[in-house]
CSV table of C-alpha atoms in Angstrom, one decimal:
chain,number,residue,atom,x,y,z
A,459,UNK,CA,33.5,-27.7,13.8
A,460,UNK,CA,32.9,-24.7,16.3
A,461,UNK,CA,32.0,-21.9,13.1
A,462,UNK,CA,29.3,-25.2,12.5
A,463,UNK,CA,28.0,-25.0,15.4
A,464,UNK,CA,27.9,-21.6,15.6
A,465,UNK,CA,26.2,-21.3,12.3
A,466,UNK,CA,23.3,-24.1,13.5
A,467,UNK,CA,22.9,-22.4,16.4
A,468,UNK,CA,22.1,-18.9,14.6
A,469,UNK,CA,20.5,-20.4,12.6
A,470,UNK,CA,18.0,-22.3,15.3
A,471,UNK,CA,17.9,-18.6,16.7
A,472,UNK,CA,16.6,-17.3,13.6
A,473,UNK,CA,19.1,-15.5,12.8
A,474,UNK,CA,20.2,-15.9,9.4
A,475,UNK,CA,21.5,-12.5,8.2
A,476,UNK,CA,24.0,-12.5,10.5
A,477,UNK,CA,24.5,-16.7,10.1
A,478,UNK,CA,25.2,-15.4,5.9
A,479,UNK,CA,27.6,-12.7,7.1
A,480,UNK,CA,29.5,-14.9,9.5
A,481,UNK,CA,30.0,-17.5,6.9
A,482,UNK,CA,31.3,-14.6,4.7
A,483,UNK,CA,33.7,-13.3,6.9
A,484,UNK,CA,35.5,-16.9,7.4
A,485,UNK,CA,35.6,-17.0,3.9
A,486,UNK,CA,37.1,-13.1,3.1
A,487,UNK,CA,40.6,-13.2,4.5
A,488,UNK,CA,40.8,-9.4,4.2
A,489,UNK,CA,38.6,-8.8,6.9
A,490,UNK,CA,40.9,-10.9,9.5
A,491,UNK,CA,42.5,-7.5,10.3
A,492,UNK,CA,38.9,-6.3,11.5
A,493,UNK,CA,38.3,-6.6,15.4
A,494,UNK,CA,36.1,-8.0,17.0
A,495,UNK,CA,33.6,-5.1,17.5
A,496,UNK,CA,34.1,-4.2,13.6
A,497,UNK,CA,33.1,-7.8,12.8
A,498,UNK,CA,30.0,-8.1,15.4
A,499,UNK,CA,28.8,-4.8,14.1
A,500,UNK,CA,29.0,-6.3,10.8
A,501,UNK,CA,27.0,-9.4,11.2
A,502,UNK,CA,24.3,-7.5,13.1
A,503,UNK,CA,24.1,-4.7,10.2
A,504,UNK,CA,23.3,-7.8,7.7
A,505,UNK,CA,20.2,-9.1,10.5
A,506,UNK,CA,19.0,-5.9,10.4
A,507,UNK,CA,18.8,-5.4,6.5
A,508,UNK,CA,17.5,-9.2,6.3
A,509,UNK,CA,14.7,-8.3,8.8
A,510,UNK,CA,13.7,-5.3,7.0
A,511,UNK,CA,13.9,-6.6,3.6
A,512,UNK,CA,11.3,-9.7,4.7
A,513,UNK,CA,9.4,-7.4,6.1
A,514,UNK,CA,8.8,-5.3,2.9
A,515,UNK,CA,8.2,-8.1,0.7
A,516,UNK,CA,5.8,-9.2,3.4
A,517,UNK,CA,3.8,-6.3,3.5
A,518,UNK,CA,4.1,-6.0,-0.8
A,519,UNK,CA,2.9,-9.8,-1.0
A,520,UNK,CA,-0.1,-8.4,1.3
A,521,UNK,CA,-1.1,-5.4,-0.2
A,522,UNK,CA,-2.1,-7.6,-3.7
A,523,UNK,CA,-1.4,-4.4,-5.9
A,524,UNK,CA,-2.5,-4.7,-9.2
A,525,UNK,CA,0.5,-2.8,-10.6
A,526,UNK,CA,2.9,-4.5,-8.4
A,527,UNK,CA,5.8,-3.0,-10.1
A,528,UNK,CA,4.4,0.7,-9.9
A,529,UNK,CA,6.9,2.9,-7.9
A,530,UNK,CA,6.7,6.8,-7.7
A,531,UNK,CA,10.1,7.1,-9.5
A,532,UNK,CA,8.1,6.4,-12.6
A,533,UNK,CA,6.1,9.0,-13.1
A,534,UNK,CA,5.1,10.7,-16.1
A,535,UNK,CA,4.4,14.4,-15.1
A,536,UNK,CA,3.7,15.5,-18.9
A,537,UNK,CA,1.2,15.3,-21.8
A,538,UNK,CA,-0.8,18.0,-19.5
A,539,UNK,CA,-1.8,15.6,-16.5
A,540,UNK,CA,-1.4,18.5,-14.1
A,541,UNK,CA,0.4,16.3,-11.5
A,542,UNK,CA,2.5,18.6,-9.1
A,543,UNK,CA,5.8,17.1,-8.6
A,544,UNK,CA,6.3,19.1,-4.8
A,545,UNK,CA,2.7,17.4,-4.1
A,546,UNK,CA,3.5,13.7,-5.0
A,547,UNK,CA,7.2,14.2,-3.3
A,548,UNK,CA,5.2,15.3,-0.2
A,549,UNK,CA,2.9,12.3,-0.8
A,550,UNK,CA,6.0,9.4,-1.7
A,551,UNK,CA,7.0,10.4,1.8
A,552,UNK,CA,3.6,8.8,3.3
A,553,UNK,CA,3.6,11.4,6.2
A,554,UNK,CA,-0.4,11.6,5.3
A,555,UNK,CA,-0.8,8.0,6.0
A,556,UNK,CA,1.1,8.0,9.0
A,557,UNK,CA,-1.5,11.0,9.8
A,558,UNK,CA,-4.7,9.0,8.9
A,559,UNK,CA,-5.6,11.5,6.5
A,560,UNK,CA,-7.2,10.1,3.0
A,561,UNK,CA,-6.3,10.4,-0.5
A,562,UNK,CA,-9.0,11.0,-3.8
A,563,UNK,CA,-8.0,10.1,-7.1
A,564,UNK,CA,-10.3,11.3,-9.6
A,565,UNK,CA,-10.1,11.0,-13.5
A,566,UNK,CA,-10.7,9.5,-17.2
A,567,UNK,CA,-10.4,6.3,-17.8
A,568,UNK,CA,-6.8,5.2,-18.8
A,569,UNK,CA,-5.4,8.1,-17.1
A,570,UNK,CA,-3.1,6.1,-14.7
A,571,UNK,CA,-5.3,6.4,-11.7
A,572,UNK,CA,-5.2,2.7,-10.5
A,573,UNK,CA,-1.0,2.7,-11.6
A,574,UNK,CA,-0.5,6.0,-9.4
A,575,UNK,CA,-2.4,4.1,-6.4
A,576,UNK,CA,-0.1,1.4,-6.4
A,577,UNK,CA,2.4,3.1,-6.6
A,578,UNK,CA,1.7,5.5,-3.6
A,579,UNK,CA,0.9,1.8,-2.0
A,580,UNK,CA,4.0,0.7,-2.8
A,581,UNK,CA,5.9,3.3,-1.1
A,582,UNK,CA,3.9,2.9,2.1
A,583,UNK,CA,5.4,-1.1,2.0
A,584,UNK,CA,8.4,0.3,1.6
A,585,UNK,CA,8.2,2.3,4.5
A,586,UNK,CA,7.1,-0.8,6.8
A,587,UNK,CA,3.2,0.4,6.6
A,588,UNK,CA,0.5,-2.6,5.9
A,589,UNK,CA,-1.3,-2.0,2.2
A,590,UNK,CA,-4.7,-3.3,0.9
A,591,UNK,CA,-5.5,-2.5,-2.7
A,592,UNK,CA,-9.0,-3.9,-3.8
A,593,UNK,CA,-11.2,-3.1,-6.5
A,594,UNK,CA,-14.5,-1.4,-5.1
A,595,UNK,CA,-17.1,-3.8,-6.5
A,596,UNK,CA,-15.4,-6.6,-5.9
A,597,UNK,CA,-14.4,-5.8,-1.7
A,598,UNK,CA,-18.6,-5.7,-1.4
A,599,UNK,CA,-18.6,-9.1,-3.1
A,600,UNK,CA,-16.3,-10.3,-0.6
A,601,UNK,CA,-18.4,-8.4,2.5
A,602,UNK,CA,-21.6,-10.1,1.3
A,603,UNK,CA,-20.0,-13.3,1.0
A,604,UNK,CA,-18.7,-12.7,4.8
A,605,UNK,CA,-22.2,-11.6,5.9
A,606,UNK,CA,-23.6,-15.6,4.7
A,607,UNK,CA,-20.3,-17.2,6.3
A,608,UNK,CA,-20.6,-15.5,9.5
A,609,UNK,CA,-16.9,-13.6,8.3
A,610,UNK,CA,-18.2,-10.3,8.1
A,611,UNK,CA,-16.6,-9.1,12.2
A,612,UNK,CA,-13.4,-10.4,11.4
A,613,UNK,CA,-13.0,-8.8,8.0
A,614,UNK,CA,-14.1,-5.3,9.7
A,615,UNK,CA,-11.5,-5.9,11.8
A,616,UNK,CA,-8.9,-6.8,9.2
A,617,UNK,CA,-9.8,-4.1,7.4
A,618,UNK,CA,-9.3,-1.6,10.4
A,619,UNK,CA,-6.2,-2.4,10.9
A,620,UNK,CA,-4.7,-2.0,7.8
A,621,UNK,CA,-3.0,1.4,7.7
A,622,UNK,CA,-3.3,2.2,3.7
A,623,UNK,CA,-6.6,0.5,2.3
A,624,UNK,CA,-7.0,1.8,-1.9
A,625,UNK,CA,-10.6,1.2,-3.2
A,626,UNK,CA,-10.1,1.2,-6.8
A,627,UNK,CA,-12.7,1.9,-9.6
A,628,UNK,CA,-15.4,3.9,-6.8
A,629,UNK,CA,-18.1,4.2,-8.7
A,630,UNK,CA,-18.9,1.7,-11.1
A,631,UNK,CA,-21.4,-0.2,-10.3
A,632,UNK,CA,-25.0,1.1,-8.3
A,633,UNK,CA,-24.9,0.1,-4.3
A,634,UNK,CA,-27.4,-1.8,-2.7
A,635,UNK,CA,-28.6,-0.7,1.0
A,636,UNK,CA,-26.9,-3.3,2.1
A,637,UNK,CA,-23.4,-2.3,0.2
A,638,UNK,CA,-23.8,1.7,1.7
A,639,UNK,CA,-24.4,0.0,5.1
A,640,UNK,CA,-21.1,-2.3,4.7
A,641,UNK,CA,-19.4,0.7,3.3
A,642,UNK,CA,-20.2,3.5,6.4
A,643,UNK,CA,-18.9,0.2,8.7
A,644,UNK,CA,-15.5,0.1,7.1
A,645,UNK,CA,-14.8,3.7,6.6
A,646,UNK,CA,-16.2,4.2,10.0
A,647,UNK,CA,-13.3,1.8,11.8
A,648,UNK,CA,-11.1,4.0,9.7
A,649,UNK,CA,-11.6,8.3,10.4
A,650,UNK,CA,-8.9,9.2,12.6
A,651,UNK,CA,-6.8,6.0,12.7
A,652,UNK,CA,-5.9,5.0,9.1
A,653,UNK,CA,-5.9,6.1,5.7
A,654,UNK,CA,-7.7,5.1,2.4
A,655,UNK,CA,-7.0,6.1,-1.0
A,656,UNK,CA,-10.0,6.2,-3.6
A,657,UNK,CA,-10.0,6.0,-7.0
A,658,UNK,CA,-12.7,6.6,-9.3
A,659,UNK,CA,-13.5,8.0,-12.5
A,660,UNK,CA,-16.8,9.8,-11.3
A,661,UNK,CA,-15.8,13.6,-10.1
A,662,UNK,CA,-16.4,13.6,-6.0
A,663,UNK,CA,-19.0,16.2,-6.3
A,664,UNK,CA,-21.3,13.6,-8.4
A,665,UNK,CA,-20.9,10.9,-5.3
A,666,UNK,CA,-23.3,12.4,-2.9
A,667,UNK,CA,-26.0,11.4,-5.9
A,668,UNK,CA,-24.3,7.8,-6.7
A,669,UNK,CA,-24.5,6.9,-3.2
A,670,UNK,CA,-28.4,7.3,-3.3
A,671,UNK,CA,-29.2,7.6,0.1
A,672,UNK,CA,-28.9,11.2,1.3
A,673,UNK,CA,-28.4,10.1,5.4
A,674,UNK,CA,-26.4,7.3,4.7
A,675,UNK,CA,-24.6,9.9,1.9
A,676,UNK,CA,-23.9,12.5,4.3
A,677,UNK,CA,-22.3,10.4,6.7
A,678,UNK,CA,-19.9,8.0,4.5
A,679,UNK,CA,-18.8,11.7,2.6
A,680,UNK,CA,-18.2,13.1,5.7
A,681,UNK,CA,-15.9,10.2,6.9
A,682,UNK,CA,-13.9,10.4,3.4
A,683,UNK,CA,-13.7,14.0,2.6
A,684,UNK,CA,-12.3,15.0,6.5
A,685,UNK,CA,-8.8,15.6,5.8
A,686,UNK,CA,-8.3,14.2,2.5
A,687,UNK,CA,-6.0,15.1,-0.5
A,688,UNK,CA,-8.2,15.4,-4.0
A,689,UNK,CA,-5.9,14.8,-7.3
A,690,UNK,CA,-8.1,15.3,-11.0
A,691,UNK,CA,-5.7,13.7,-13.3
A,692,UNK,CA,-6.1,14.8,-16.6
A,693,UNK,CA,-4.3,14.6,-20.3
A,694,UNK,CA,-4.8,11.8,-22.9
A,695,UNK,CA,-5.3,8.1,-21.9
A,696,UNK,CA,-1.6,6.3,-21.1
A,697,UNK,CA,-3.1,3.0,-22.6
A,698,UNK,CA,-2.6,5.3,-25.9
A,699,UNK,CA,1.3,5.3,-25.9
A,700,UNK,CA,4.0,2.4,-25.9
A,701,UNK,CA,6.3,2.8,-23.0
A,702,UNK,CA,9.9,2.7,-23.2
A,703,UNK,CA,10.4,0.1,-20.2
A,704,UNK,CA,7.7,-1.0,-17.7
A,705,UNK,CA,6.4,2.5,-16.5
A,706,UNK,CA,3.1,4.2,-16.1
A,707,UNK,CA,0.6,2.8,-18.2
A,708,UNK,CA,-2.8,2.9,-15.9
């Protein structure tokens, strides 16, 4: 009756990694021999792992990655792709998010741009840091829609808080005036307090001339480029080969 009680209670407390490891503990025999300060450490060990493990698949569920099973462990570093594996280590440990410092991926179609981003997003989760991956065209879909709802302030503000946001496919579609003006906004919010990782497959030096506005140009390159990391993938397209097991193959 009392480990009930005990258990309902932790449970009302939200507490229910230690709750499990209570109910484990009654039920393993060999760890009667434990003392009390063995067991208690126990039990608050398992709250601690629940905790973070919500947490992560919190911030996973958030970040909507399109490769949601990309991790950095899966890298292919041949068929010439001129990744370096001391740079990606460097960038797995996310110390450039947690620096607010930006990230360009550049590069053919197929070569494993948008599956790379994920999986750099991916490790930020993993490392308690808040994720949003959105295709390019479709986050100005979504701003226009905010600007006719009366949205758009709290999706700036959304946005500025998360700490990794990956614009995928830069470049795809011509920008309006009203699209570069939404764009500065939200890259704005961000220089100096987050990060954002862009992928594209138009080479940087041709985006001063997409953006088509040479003020509006200046100042929205100026925001990206300041302190940012530039990878050119290269080799033949990964949509090409058949994986072995659910790796690389974007």
């Amino acid at each position: 009756m009392l480990m009930e009680q005990t258990l309902d209670n932790m449970k009302a407390l939200r507490l229910p990694g230690m709750a499990q490891a209570l109910e484990e503990q009654y039920g393993n025999p060999a760890l009667s021999d434990l003392g009390f300060d063995e067991r208690l450490a126990m039990m608050v060990d398992r709250e601690h792992i629940w905790r973070e493990n919500r947490r992560m698949s919190r911030l996973l569920q958030m970040a909507r990655l399109k490769s949601s099973q990309a991790c950095l462990e899966d890298i292919r570093y041949g068929q010439g792709r001129k990744l370096d594996k001391s740079l990606m280590a460097q960038l797995g440990s996310c110390q450039w998010v947690h620096h607010h410092q930006n990230l360009i991926l550049t590069g053919a179609t197929g070569c494993g741009k948008t599956w790379l981003a994920c999986a750099l997003g991916n490790a930020a989760c993993r490392q308690g840091l808040s994720v949003l991956y959105v295709r390019t065209p479709r986050l100005f879909e979504e701003l226009r829609i905010a600007h006719g709802d009366g949205s758009f302030g709290k999706r700036l503000a959304a946005l500025a808080k998360t700490d990794l946001l990956i614009l995928d496919d830069w470049g795809l579609a011509p920008l309006s005036q009203s699209d570069r003006n939404d764009l500065l906004e939200v890259l704005d919010d961000r220089v100096g307090t987050r990060s954002t990782l862009i992928t594209s497959q138009l080479p940087a030096e041709h985006w001063h001339a997409y953006l088509n506005d040479p003020t509006l140009a200046d100042a929205i390159l100026d925001r990206i480029m300041h302190a940012s990391h530039k990878i050119t993938l290269s080799g033949e397209s990964l949509r090409k080969t058949i994986p072995e097991k659910p790796r690389e193959t974007q």
